[in-house]
């Protein structure tokens, strides 16, 4: 499967951390979206075997998920009938496969949290950076944890994507702040292109 990939970084001190400042997240999300639109994307290809393997680690094990990913990516007719569980698993599979391809992250080092969110866990997954040298060096970290939030939107409307970015940042800061790292994996579609952007939050 082919997609376009890009990444941006923001410093933690740009984000509000007081309750009376939470309304600023929408404004910051707008700034991030502007940065993403100006950022160059590069072509990336995910081998079907890696994609299939990554589905094993998603929250829901769904039969035929790789076929559904292609429907999702290329807007085939069946995509609109996908359940929330299917779309959630698709975005997780793509994100985990991307970490594996770009940073050589072992699937076994990605700890998913989504199935225990009702216990108060906010992030979707976590990676121990001390175990992943390439990823750690890539984001300029010496150690710590990387908390992951995964969001996808096939709706191209700007306000819809802004809302997803703002809510993801707000949620991930609850577990990341002050000393760890965060990333929002944002998967969108533009025309016939599937795009993935990693928004890194650094302390």
PDB file of C-alpha atoms in Angstrom:
ATOM      1  CA  UNK A   1       0.000   0.000   0.000  1.00  0.00           C
ATOM      2  CA  UNK A   2       1.286   3.446  -0.918  1.00  0.00           C
ATOM      3  CA  UNK A   3       0.817   6.586   1.139  1.00  0.00           C
ATOM      4  CA  UNK A   4       2.407   9.976   1.669  1.00  0.00           C
ATOM      5  CA  UNK A   5       4.163  10.670   4.965  1.00  0.00           C
ATOM      6  CA  UNK A   6       5.260  13.796   6.790  1.00  0.00           C
ATOM      7  CA  UNK A   7       6.124  14.791  10.343  1.00  0.00           C
ATOM      8  CA  UNK A   8       6.208  17.979  12.396  1.00  0.00           C
ATOM      9  CA  UNK A   9       7.486  18.750  15.887  1.00  0.00           C
ATOM     10  CA  UNK A  10       6.138  21.129  18.513  1.00  0.00           C
ATOM     11  CA  UNK A  11       7.533  22.034  21.912  1.00  0.00           C
ATOM     12  CA  UNK A  12       5.531  21.342  25.029  1.00  0.00           C
ATOM     13  CA  UNK A  13       5.681  24.962  26.174  1.00  0.00           C
ATOM     14  CA  UNK A  14       3.510  25.954  23.194  1.00  0.00           C
ATOM     15  CA  UNK A  15       0.628  23.940  24.637  1.00  0.00           C
ATOM     16  CA  UNK A  16      -1.648  25.122  27.458  1.00  0.00           C
ATOM     17  CA  UNK A  17      -1.515  23.113  30.670  1.00  0.00           C
ATOM     18  CA  UNK A  18      -3.955  25.053  32.850  1.00  0.00           C
ATOM     19  CA  UNK A  19      -7.686  24.374  32.887  1.00  0.00           C
ATOM     20  CA  UNK A  20      -8.508  27.979  32.026  1.00  0.00           C
ATOM     21  CA  UNK A  21      -6.339  27.794  28.889  1.00  0.00           C
ATOM     22  CA  UNK A  22      -7.841  24.698  27.253  1.00  0.00           C
ATOM     23  CA  UNK A  23      -9.791  26.822  24.756  1.00  0.00           C
ATOM     24  CA  UNK A  24      -6.438  27.672  23.151  1.00  0.00           C
ATOM     25  CA  UNK A  25      -6.077  24.152  21.749  1.00  0.00           C
ATOM     26  CA  UNK A  26      -8.220  24.991  18.711  1.00  0.00           C
ATOM     27  CA  UNK A  27      -5.952  27.934  17.885  1.00  0.00           C
ATOM     28  CA  UNK A  28      -2.840  25.777  18.258  1.00  0.00           C
ATOM     29  CA  UNK A  29      -4.433  23.052  16.129  1.00  0.00           C
ATOM     30  CA  UNK A  30      -4.924  25.659  13.397  1.00  0.00           C
ATOM     31  CA  UNK A  31      -1.256  26.595  13.567  1.00  0.00           C
ATOM     32  CA  UNK A  32      -0.264  22.921  13.335  1.00  0.00           C
ATOM     33  CA  UNK A  33      -2.584  22.300  10.383  1.00  0.00           C
ATOM     34  CA  UNK A  34      -1.064  25.287   8.552  1.00  0.00           C
ATOM     35  CA  UNK A  35       2.403  23.865   9.218  1.00  0.00           C
ATOM     36  CA  UNK A  36       1.339  20.445   7.940  1.00  0.00           C
ATOM     37  CA  UNK A  37      -0.057  21.935   4.729  1.00  0.00           C
ATOM     38  CA  UNK A  38       3.281  23.645   4.027  1.00  0.00           C
ATOM     39  CA  UNK A  39       5.372  20.620   4.978  1.00  0.00           C
ATOM     40  CA  UNK A  40       6.667  18.343   2.199  1.00  0.00           C
ATOM     41  CA  UNK A  41       5.426  14.755   2.065  1.00  0.00           C
ATOM     42  CA  UNK A  42       7.443  11.838   0.825  1.00  0.00           C
ATOM     43  CA  UNK A  43       6.153   8.645  -0.718  1.00  0.00           C
ATOM     44  CA  UNK A  44       6.162   5.571   1.466  1.00  0.00           C
ATOM     45  CA  UNK A  45       5.106   2.031   0.700  1.00  0.00           C
ATOM     46  CA  UNK A  46       3.923  -0.470   3.283  1.00  0.00           C
ATOM     47  CA  UNK A  47       4.384  -4.081   2.308  1.00  0.00           C
ATOM     48  CA  UNK A  48       1.170  -6.072   2.646  1.00  0.00           C
ATOM     49  CA  UNK A  49       2.957  -8.636   4.810  1.00  0.00           C
ATOM     50  CA  UNK A  50       3.979  -5.959   7.331  1.00  0.00           C
ATOM     51  CA  UNK A  51       0.517  -4.430   7.193  1.00  0.00           C
ATOM     52  CA  UNK A  52      -1.074  -7.801   7.813  1.00  0.00           C
ATOM     53  CA  UNK A  53       1.261  -8.501  10.722  1.00  0.00           C
ATOM     54  CA  UNK A  54       0.557  -5.107  12.292  1.00  0.00           C
ATOM     55  CA  UNK A  55      -3.169  -5.899  12.411  1.00  0.00           C
ATOM     56  CA  UNK A  56      -2.434  -8.576  15.012  1.00  0.00           C
ATOM     57  CA  UNK A  57      -1.634  -5.801  17.502  1.00  0.00           C
ATOM     58  CA  UNK A  58      -4.729  -3.688  16.888  1.00  0.00           C
ATOM     59  CA  UNK A  59      -7.498  -3.344  19.448  1.00  0.00           C
ATOM     60  CA  UNK A  60      -9.969  -5.472  17.497  1.00  0.00           C
ATOM     61  CA  UNK A  61      -9.066  -8.535  15.433  1.00  0.00           C
ATOM     62  CA  UNK A  62     -11.224  -8.201  12.331  1.00  0.00           C
ATOM     63  CA  UNK A  63     -11.302 -10.667   9.454  1.00  0.00           C
ATOM     64  CA  UNK A  64     -10.188  -9.248   6.099  1.00  0.00           C
ATOM     65  CA  UNK A  65      -8.794  -6.074   7.641  1.00  0.00           C
ATOM     66  CA  UNK A  66      -6.123  -5.640   4.949  1.00  0.00           C
ATOM     67  CA  UNK A  67      -8.787  -5.696   2.216  1.00  0.00           C
ATOM     68  CA  UNK A  68     -10.753  -3.154   4.234  1.00  0.00           C
ATOM     69  CA  UNK A  69      -7.654  -0.959   4.457  1.00  0.00           C
ATOM     70  CA  UNK A  70      -7.547  -0.717   0.669  1.00  0.00           C
ATOM     71  CA  UNK A  71     -11.236   0.176   0.569  1.00  0.00           C
ATOM     72  CA  UNK A  72     -10.609   2.790   3.237  1.00  0.00           C
ATOM     73  CA  UNK A  73      -7.554   4.219   1.501  1.00  0.00           C
ATOM     74  CA  UNK A  74      -8.906   4.394  -2.015  1.00  0.00           C
ATOM     75  CA  UNK A  75     -12.499   5.289  -1.175  1.00  0.00           C
ATOM     76  CA  UNK A  76     -14.046   2.197  -2.660  1.00  0.00           C
ATOM     77  CA  UNK A  77     -17.765   1.865  -2.254  1.00  0.00           C
ATOM     78  CA  UNK A  78     -17.611  -0.470   0.724  1.00  0.00           C
ATOM     79  CA  UNK A  79     -15.540   1.929   2.826  1.00  0.00           C
ATOM     80  CA  UNK A  80     -18.552   3.917   3.991  1.00  0.00           C
ATOM     81  CA  UNK A  81     -19.998   0.789   5.572  1.00  0.00           C
ATOM     82  CA  UNK A  82     -17.003   0.176   7.816  1.00  0.00           C
ATOM     83  CA  UNK A  83     -17.808   0.064  11.521  1.00  0.00           C
ATOM     84  CA  UNK A  84     -16.054   2.160  14.126  1.00  0.00           C
ATOM     85  CA  UNK A  85     -14.122  -0.928  15.198  1.00  0.00           C
ATOM     86  CA  UNK A  86     -12.893  -1.482  11.634  1.00  0.00           C
ATOM     87  CA  UNK A  87     -11.819   2.118  11.020  1.00  0.00           C
ATOM     88  CA  UNK A  88     -10.106   2.187  14.422  1.00  0.00           C
ATOM     89  CA  UNK A  89      -8.176  -1.008  13.654  1.00  0.00           C
ATOM     90  CA  UNK A  90      -7.233   0.272  10.190  1.00  0.00           C
ATOM     91  CA  UNK A  91      -5.692   3.478  11.551  1.00  0.00           C
ATOM     92  CA  UNK A  92      -3.858   1.532  14.252  1.00  0.00           C
ATOM     93  CA  UNK A  93      -2.462  -0.973  11.736  1.00  0.00           C
ATOM     94  CA  UNK A  94      -1.171   1.780   9.441  1.00  0.00           C
ATOM     95  CA  UNK A  95       0.424   3.677  12.345  1.00  0.00           C
ATOM     96  CA  UNK A  96       2.151   0.621  13.814  1.00  0.00           C
ATOM     97  CA  UNK A  97       3.417  -0.435  10.379  1.00  0.00           C
ATOM     98  CA  UNK A  98       4.816   3.069   9.827  1.00  0.00           C
ATOM     99  CA  UNK A  99       6.773   2.939  13.085  1.00  0.00           C
ATOM    100  CA  UNK A 100       8.174  -0.416  12.012  1.00  0.00           C
ATOM    101  CA  UNK A 101       9.176   0.706   8.506  1.00  0.00           C
ATOM    102  CA  UNK A 102      10.566   4.165   9.276  1.00  0.00           C
ATOM    103  CA  UNK A 103      12.134   3.582  12.684  1.00  0.00           C
ATOM    104  CA  UNK A 104      12.569  -0.213  12.878  1.00  0.00           C
ATOM    105  CA  UNK A 105      10.328  -0.284  15.944  1.00  0.00           C
ATOM    106  CA  UNK A 106       9.575  -3.838  16.999  1.00  0.00           C
ATOM    107  CA  UNK A 107       5.866  -4.564  17.113  1.00  0.00           C
ATOM    108  CA  UNK A 108       6.377  -6.218  20.487  1.00  0.00           C
ATOM    109  CA  UNK A 109       7.609  -2.868  21.879  1.00  0.00           C
ATOM    110  CA  UNK A 110       4.356  -1.087  20.998  1.00  0.00           C
ATOM    111  CA  UNK A 111       2.041  -1.353  23.998  1.00  0.00           C
ATOM    112  CA  UNK A 112      -1.600  -0.658  23.045  1.00  0.00           C
ATOM    113  CA  UNK A 113      -3.876   1.035  25.594  1.00  0.00           C
ATOM    114  CA  UNK A 114      -7.081   1.526  23.645  1.00  0.00           C
ATOM    115  CA  UNK A 115      -8.845  -1.497  25.084  1.00  0.00           C
ATOM    116  CA  UNK A 116      -8.445  -0.145  28.641  1.00  0.00           C
ATOM    117  CA  UNK A 117      -9.406   3.480  28.003  1.00  0.00           C
ATOM    118  CA  UNK A 118     -12.402   3.072  30.285  1.00  0.00           C
ATOM    119  CA  UNK A 119      -9.927   2.725  33.158  1.00  0.00           C
ATOM    120  CA  UNK A 120      -8.785   6.287  32.566  1.00  0.00           C
ATOM    121  CA  UNK A 121      -5.872   5.633  30.199  1.00  0.00           C
ATOM    122  CA  UNK A 122      -5.947   8.353  27.574  1.00  0.00           C
ATOM    123  CA  UNK A 123      -3.247   7.460  25.036  1.00  0.00           C
ATOM    124  CA  UNK A 124      -3.855   4.792  22.397  1.00  0.00           C
ATOM    125  CA  UNK A 125      -0.414   3.210  22.747  1.00  0.00           C
ATOM    126  CA  UNK A 126       3.060   3.701  24.178  1.00  0.00           C
ATOM    127  CA  UNK A 127       6.662   2.978  23.165  1.00  0.00           C
ATOM    128  CA  UNK A 128       9.571   2.830  25.607  1.00  0.00           C
ATOM    129  CA  UNK A 129      12.179   4.984  23.851  1.00  0.00           C
ATOM    130  CA  UNK A 130      15.061   3.356  25.719  1.00  0.00           C
ATOM    131  CA  UNK A 131      14.372   0.197  23.680  1.00  0.00           C
ATOM    132  CA  UNK A 132      14.196   1.898  20.266  1.00  0.00           C
ATOM    133  CA  UNK A 133      17.445   3.638  19.371  1.00  0.00           C
ATOM    134  CA  UNK A 134      16.561   4.820  15.855  1.00  0.00           C
ATOM    135  CA  UNK A 135      13.279   6.374  16.963  1.00  0.00           C
ATOM    136  CA  UNK A 136      14.891   7.906  20.048  1.00  0.00           C
ATOM    137  CA  UNK A 137      17.654   9.556  18.014  1.00  0.00           C
ATOM    138  CA  UNK A 138      15.231  10.673  15.323  1.00  0.00           C
ATOM    139  CA  UNK A 139      13.217  12.768  17.769  1.00  0.00           C
ATOM    140  CA  UNK A 140      16.255  13.889  19.756  1.00  0.00           C
ATOM    141  CA  UNK A 141      15.357  12.074  22.953  1.00  0.00           C
ATOM    142  CA  UNK A 142      17.691  10.592  25.535  1.00  0.00           C
ATOM    143  CA  UNK A 143      15.043   8.291  26.942  1.00  0.00           C
ATOM    144  CA  UNK A 144      11.551   8.368  28.351  1.00  0.00           C
ATOM    145  CA  UNK A 145       8.236   7.199  26.949  1.00  0.00           C
ATOM    146  CA  UNK A 146       6.473   8.062  23.704  1.00  0.00           C
ATOM    147  CA  UNK A 147       2.689   8.200  24.083  1.00  0.00           C
ATOM    148  CA  UNK A 148       0.707   7.735  20.867  1.00  0.00           C
ATOM    149  CA  UNK A 149      -2.724   9.008  19.874  1.00  0.00           C
ATOM    150  CA  UNK A 150      -4.104   7.746  16.563  1.00  0.00           C
ATOM    151  CA  UNK A 151      -6.715   9.680  14.604  1.00  0.00           C
ATOM    152  CA  UNK A 152      -8.034   9.326  11.079  1.00  0.00           C
ATOM    153  CA  UNK A 153     -10.466  11.316   9.001  1.00  0.00           C
ATOM    154  CA  UNK A 154     -11.757  10.650   5.520  1.00  0.00           C
ATOM    155  CA  UNK A 155     -13.700  13.900   5.825  1.00  0.00           C
ATOM    156  CA  UNK A 156     -11.589  16.630   4.170  1.00  0.00           C
ATOM    157  CA  UNK A 157     -13.356  19.521   5.908  1.00  0.00           C
ATOM    158  CA  UNK A 158     -10.834  21.656   7.770  1.00  0.00           C
ATOM    159  CA  UNK A 159     -12.952  22.189  10.888  1.00  0.00           C
ATOM    160  CA  UNK A 160     -13.359  18.426  11.284  1.00  0.00           C
ATOM    161  CA  UNK A 161      -9.605  17.785  11.138  1.00  0.00           C
ATOM    162  CA  UNK A 162      -8.923  20.741  13.457  1.00  0.00           C
ATOM    163  CA  UNK A 163     -11.258  19.251  16.034  1.00  0.00           C
ATOM    164  CA  UNK A 164      -9.464  15.896  15.905  1.00  0.00           C
ATOM    165  CA  UNK A 165      -6.037  17.510  16.318  1.00  0.00           C
ATOM    166  CA  UNK A 166      -7.185  19.709  19.211  1.00  0.00           C
ATOM    167  CA  UNK A 167      -8.816  16.846  21.123  1.00  0.00           C
ATOM    168  CA  UNK A 168      -5.846  14.539  20.518  1.00  0.00           C
ATOM    169  CA  UNK A 169      -3.368  17.108  21.817  1.00  0.00           C
ATOM    170  CA  UNK A 170      -5.487  17.750  24.879  1.00  0.00           C
ATOM    171  CA  UNK A 171      -5.795  14.042  25.652  1.00  0.00           C
ATOM    172  CA  UNK A 172      -2.173  13.136  25.099  1.00  0.00           C
ATOM    173  CA  UNK A 173      -0.898  15.992  27.272  1.00  0.00           C
ATOM    174  CA  UNK A 174      -2.682  14.460  30.265  1.00  0.00           C
ATOM    175  CA  UNK A 175      -0.347  11.451  30.201  1.00  0.00           C
ATOM    176  CA  UNK A 176       2.728  12.916  28.489  1.00  0.00           C
ATOM    177  CA  UNK A 177       3.301  16.138  30.434  1.00  0.00           C
ATOM    178  CA  UNK A 178       5.802  17.175  31.661  1.00  0.00           C
ATOM    179  CA  UNK A 179       8.786  14.924  30.926  1.00  0.00           C
ATOM    180  CA  UNK A 180       7.797  12.401  28.263  1.00  0.00           C
ATOM    181  CA  UNK A 181       7.131  12.552  24.528  1.00  0.00           C
ATOM    182  CA  UNK A 182       3.942  12.354  22.523  1.00  0.00           C
ATOM    183  CA  UNK A 183       2.892  11.829  18.935  1.00  0.00           C
ATOM    184  CA  UNK A 184      -0.438  12.233  17.197  1.00  0.00           C
ATOM    185  CA  UNK A 185      -0.703  10.020  14.132  1.00  0.00           C
ATOM    186  CA  UNK A 186      -3.116  11.796  11.791  1.00  0.00           C
ATOM    187  CA  UNK A 187      -4.331   9.825   8.780  1.00  0.00           C
ATOM    188  CA  UNK A 188      -6.293  11.706   6.134  1.00  0.00           C
ATOM    189  CA  UNK A 189      -7.215  11.370   2.486  1.00  0.00           C
ATOM    190  CA  UNK A 190      -6.759  14.037  -0.161  1.00  0.00           C
ATOM    191  CA  UNK A 191      -8.127  13.206  -3.602  1.00  0.00           C
ATOM    192  CA  UNK A 192      -6.822   9.667  -4.129  1.00  0.00           C
ATOM    193  CA  UNK A 193      -3.857  10.040  -1.779  1.00  0.00           C
ATOM    194  CA  UNK A 194      -3.757   8.604   1.706  1.00  0.00           C
ATOM    195  CA  UNK A 195      -1.658  10.872   3.933  1.00  0.00           C
ATOM    196  CA  UNK A 196      -0.147  10.211   7.320  1.00  0.00           C
ATOM    197  CA  UNK A 197       1.386  12.887   9.520  1.00  0.00           C
ATOM    198  CA  UNK A 198       3.174  12.335  12.814  1.00  0.00           C
ATOM    199  CA  UNK A 199       2.803  15.364  15.103  1.00  0.00           C
ATOM    200  CA  UNK A 200       5.522  15.005  17.735  1.00  0.00           C
ATOM    201  CA  UNK A 201       5.254  16.792  21.088  1.00  0.00           C
ATOM    202  CA  UNK A 202       8.590  17.258  22.842  1.00  0.00           C
ATOM    203  CA  UNK A 203       9.184  18.306  26.481  1.00  0.00           C
TER     204      UNK A 203
END
